[in-house]
mmCIF file of C-alpha atoms in Angstrom:
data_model
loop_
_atom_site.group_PDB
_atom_site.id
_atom_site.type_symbol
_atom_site.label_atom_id
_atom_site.label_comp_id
_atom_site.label_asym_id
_atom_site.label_seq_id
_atom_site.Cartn_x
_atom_site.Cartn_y
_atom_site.Cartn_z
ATOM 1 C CA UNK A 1339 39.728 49.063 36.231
ATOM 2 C CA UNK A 1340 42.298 46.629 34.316
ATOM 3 C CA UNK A 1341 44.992 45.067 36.707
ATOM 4 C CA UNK A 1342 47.678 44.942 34.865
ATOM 5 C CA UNK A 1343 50.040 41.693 34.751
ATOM 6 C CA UNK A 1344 52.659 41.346 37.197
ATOM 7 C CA UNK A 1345 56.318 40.049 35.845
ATOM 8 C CA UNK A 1346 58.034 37.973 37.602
ATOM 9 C CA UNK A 1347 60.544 39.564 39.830
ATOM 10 C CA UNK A 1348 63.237 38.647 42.370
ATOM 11 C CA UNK A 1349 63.800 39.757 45.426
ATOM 12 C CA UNK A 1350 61.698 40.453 48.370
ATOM 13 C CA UNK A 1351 59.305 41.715 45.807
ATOM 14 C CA UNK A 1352 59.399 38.718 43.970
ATOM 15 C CA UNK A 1353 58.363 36.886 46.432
ATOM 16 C CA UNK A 1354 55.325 38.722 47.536
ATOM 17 C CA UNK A 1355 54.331 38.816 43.877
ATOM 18 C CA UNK A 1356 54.564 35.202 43.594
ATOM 19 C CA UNK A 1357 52.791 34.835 46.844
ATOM 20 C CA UNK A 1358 49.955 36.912 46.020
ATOM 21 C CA UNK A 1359 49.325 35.120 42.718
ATOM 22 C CA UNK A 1360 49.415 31.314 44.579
ATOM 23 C CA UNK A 1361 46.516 33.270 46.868
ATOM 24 C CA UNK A 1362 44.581 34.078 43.602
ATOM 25 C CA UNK A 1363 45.414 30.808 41.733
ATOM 26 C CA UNK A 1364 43.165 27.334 42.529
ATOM 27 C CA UNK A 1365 43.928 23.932 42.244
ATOM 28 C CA UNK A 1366 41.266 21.862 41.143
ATOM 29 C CA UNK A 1367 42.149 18.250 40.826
ATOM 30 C CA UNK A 1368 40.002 14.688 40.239
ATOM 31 C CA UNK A 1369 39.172 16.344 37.321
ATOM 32 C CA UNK A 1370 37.716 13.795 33.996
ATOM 33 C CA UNK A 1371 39.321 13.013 30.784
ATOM 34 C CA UNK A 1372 36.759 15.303 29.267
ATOM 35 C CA UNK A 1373 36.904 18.782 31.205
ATOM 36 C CA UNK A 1374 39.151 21.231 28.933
ATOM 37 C CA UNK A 1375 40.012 24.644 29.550
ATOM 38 C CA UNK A 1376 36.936 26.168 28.607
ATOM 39 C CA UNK A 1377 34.730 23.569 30.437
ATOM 40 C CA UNK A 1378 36.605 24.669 33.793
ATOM 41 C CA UNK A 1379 36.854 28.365 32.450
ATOM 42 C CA UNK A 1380 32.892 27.964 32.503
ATOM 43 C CA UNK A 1381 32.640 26.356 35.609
ATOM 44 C CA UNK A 1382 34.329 28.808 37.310
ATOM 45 C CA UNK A 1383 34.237 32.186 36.029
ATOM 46 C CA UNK A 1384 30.812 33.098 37.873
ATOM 47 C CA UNK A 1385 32.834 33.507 40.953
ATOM 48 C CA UNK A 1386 34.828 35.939 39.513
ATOM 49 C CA UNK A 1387 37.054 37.317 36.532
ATOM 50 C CA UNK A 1388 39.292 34.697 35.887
ATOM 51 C CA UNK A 1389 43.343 35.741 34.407
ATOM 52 C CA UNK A 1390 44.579 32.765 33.319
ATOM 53 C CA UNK A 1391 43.161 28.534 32.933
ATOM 54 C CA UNK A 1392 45.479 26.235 32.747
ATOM 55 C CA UNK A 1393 45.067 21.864 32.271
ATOM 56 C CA UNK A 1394 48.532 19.891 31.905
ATOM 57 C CA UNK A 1395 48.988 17.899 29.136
ATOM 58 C CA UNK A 1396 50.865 14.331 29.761
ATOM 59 C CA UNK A 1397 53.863 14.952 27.030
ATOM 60 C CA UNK A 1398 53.166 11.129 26.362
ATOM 61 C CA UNK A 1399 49.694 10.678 26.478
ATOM 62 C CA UNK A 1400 48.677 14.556 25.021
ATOM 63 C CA UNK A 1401 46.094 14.171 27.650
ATOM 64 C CA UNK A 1402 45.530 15.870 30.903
ATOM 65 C CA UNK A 1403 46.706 14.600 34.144
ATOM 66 C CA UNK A 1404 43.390 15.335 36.055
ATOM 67 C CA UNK A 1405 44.074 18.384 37.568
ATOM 68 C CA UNK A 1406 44.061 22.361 36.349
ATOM 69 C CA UNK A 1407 44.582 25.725 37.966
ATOM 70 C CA UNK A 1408 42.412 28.734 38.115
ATOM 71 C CA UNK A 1409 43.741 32.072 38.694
ATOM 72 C CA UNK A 1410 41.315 35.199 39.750
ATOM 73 C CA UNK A 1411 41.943 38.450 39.394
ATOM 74 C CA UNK A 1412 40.736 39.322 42.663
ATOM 75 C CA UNK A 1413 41.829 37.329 46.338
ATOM 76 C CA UNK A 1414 38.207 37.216 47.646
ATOM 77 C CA UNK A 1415 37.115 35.508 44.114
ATOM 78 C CA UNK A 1416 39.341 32.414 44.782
ATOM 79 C CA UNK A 1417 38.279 32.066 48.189
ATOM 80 C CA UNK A 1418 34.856 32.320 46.941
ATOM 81 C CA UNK A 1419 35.602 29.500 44.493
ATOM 82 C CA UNK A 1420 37.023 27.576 46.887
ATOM 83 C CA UNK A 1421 33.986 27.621 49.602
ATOM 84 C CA UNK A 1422 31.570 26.679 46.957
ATOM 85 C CA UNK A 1423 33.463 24.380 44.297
ATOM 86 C CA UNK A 1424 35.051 22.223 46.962
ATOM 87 C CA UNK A 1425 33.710 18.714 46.965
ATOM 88 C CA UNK A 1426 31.011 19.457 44.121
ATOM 89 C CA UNK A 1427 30.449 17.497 41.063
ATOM 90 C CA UNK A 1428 31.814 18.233 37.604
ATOM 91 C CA UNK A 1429 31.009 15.687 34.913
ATOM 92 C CA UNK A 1430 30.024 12.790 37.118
ATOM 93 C CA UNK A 1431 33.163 13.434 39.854
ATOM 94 C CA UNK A 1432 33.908 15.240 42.889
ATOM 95 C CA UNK A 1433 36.379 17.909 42.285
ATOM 96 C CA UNK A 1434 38.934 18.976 45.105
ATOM 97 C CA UNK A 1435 39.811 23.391 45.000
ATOM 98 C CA UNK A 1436 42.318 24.294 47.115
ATOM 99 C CA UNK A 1437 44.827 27.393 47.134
ATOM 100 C CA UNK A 1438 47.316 26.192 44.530
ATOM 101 C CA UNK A 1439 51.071 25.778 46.451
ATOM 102 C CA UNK A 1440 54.389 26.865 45.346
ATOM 103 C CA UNK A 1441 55.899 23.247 42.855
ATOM 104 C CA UNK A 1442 58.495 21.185 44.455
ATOM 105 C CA UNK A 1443 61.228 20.032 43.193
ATOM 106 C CA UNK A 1444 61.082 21.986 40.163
ATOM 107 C CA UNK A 1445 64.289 22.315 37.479
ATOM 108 C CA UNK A 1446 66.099 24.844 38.349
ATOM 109 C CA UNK A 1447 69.135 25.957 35.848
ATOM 110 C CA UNK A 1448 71.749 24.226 38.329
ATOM 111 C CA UNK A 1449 69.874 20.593 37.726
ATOM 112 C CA UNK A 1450 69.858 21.291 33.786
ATOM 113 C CA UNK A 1451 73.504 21.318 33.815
ATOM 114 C CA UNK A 1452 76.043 19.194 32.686
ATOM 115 C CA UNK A 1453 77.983 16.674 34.976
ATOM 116 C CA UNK A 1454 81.139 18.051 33.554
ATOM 117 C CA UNK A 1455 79.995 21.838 34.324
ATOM 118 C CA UNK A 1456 80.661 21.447 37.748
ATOM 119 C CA UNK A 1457 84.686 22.011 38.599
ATOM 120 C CA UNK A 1458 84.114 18.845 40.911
ATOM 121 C CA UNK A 1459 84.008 16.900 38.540
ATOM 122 C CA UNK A 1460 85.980 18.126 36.459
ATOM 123 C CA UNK A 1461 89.202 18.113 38.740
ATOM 124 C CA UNK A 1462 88.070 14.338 39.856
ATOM 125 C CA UNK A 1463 88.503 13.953 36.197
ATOM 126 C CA UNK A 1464 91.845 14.778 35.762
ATOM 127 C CA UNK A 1465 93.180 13.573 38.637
ATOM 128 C CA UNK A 1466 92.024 9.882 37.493
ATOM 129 C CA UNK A 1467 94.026 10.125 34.127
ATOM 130 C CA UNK A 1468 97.379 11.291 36.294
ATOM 131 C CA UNK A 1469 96.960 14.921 35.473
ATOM 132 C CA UNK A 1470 97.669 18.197 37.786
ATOM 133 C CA UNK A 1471 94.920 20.894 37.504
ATOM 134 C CA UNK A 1472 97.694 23.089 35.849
ATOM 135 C CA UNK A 1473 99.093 20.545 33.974
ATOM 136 C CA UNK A 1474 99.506 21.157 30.051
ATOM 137 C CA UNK A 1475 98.226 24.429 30.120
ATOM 138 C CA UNK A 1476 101.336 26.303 29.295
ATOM 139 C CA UNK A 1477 101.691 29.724 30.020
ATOM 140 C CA UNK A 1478 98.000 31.149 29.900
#
């Protein structure tokens, strides 16, 4: 039986969805310059169908910053990954898997706009160069 993907939704839903995925999804971190995807693909699919593999690239360097996620299909297969892949070795160093957590601080579409978006500002603005918020708008 094929799970099929879940989309992202908002909501109460949403939120269970995106919980249930950070319970199927492993962090593995300490990782070396040369694990790649399919290196930690291979280290980890015998606990389990994996869905996705994923290494972050430095947008400088093009290189990985050390760490990846794992997500399972299947709950008990990332606990399972967990129990044994904790502390072991991979390429000469000891790898950390833990449950991967929700990002902080990530972008939102609020922080991605521009100072002068905000009406703030924008009145602040106006009333440094002597103007009225109605000012020179004529009869709109």
């Amino acid at each position: 039986s094929r799970a099929t993907p879940q989309r992202c939704c908002f909501g109460a839903a949403g939120r269970m969805a995106s919980a249930n995925i950070l319970k199927r999804t492993v962090y593995v971190g300490g990782l070396d310059e040369q694990v790649d995807r399919k290196v930690l693909e291979e280290a980890f699919v015998r606990f389990g169908e994996l869905k996705t593999v994923e290494i972050p690239l430095d947008l400088k360097t093009g290189k990985h910053r050390g760490f990846g996620f794992v997500e399972f299909m299947e709950l008990d297969d990332a606990q399972d990954a967990i129990d044994n892949m904790h502390h072991a070795e991979l390429y000469g160093r000891v790898i950390k898997v833990n449950l991967a957590r929700a990002p902080k601080n990530t972008p939102t579409t609020e922080s991605n706009r521009p100072i002068w978006a905000d009406d703030f500002f924008y009145r602040k603005k106006l009333k440094e160069e002597g103007l009225d918020e109605g000012e020179g708008l004529g009869d709109l």
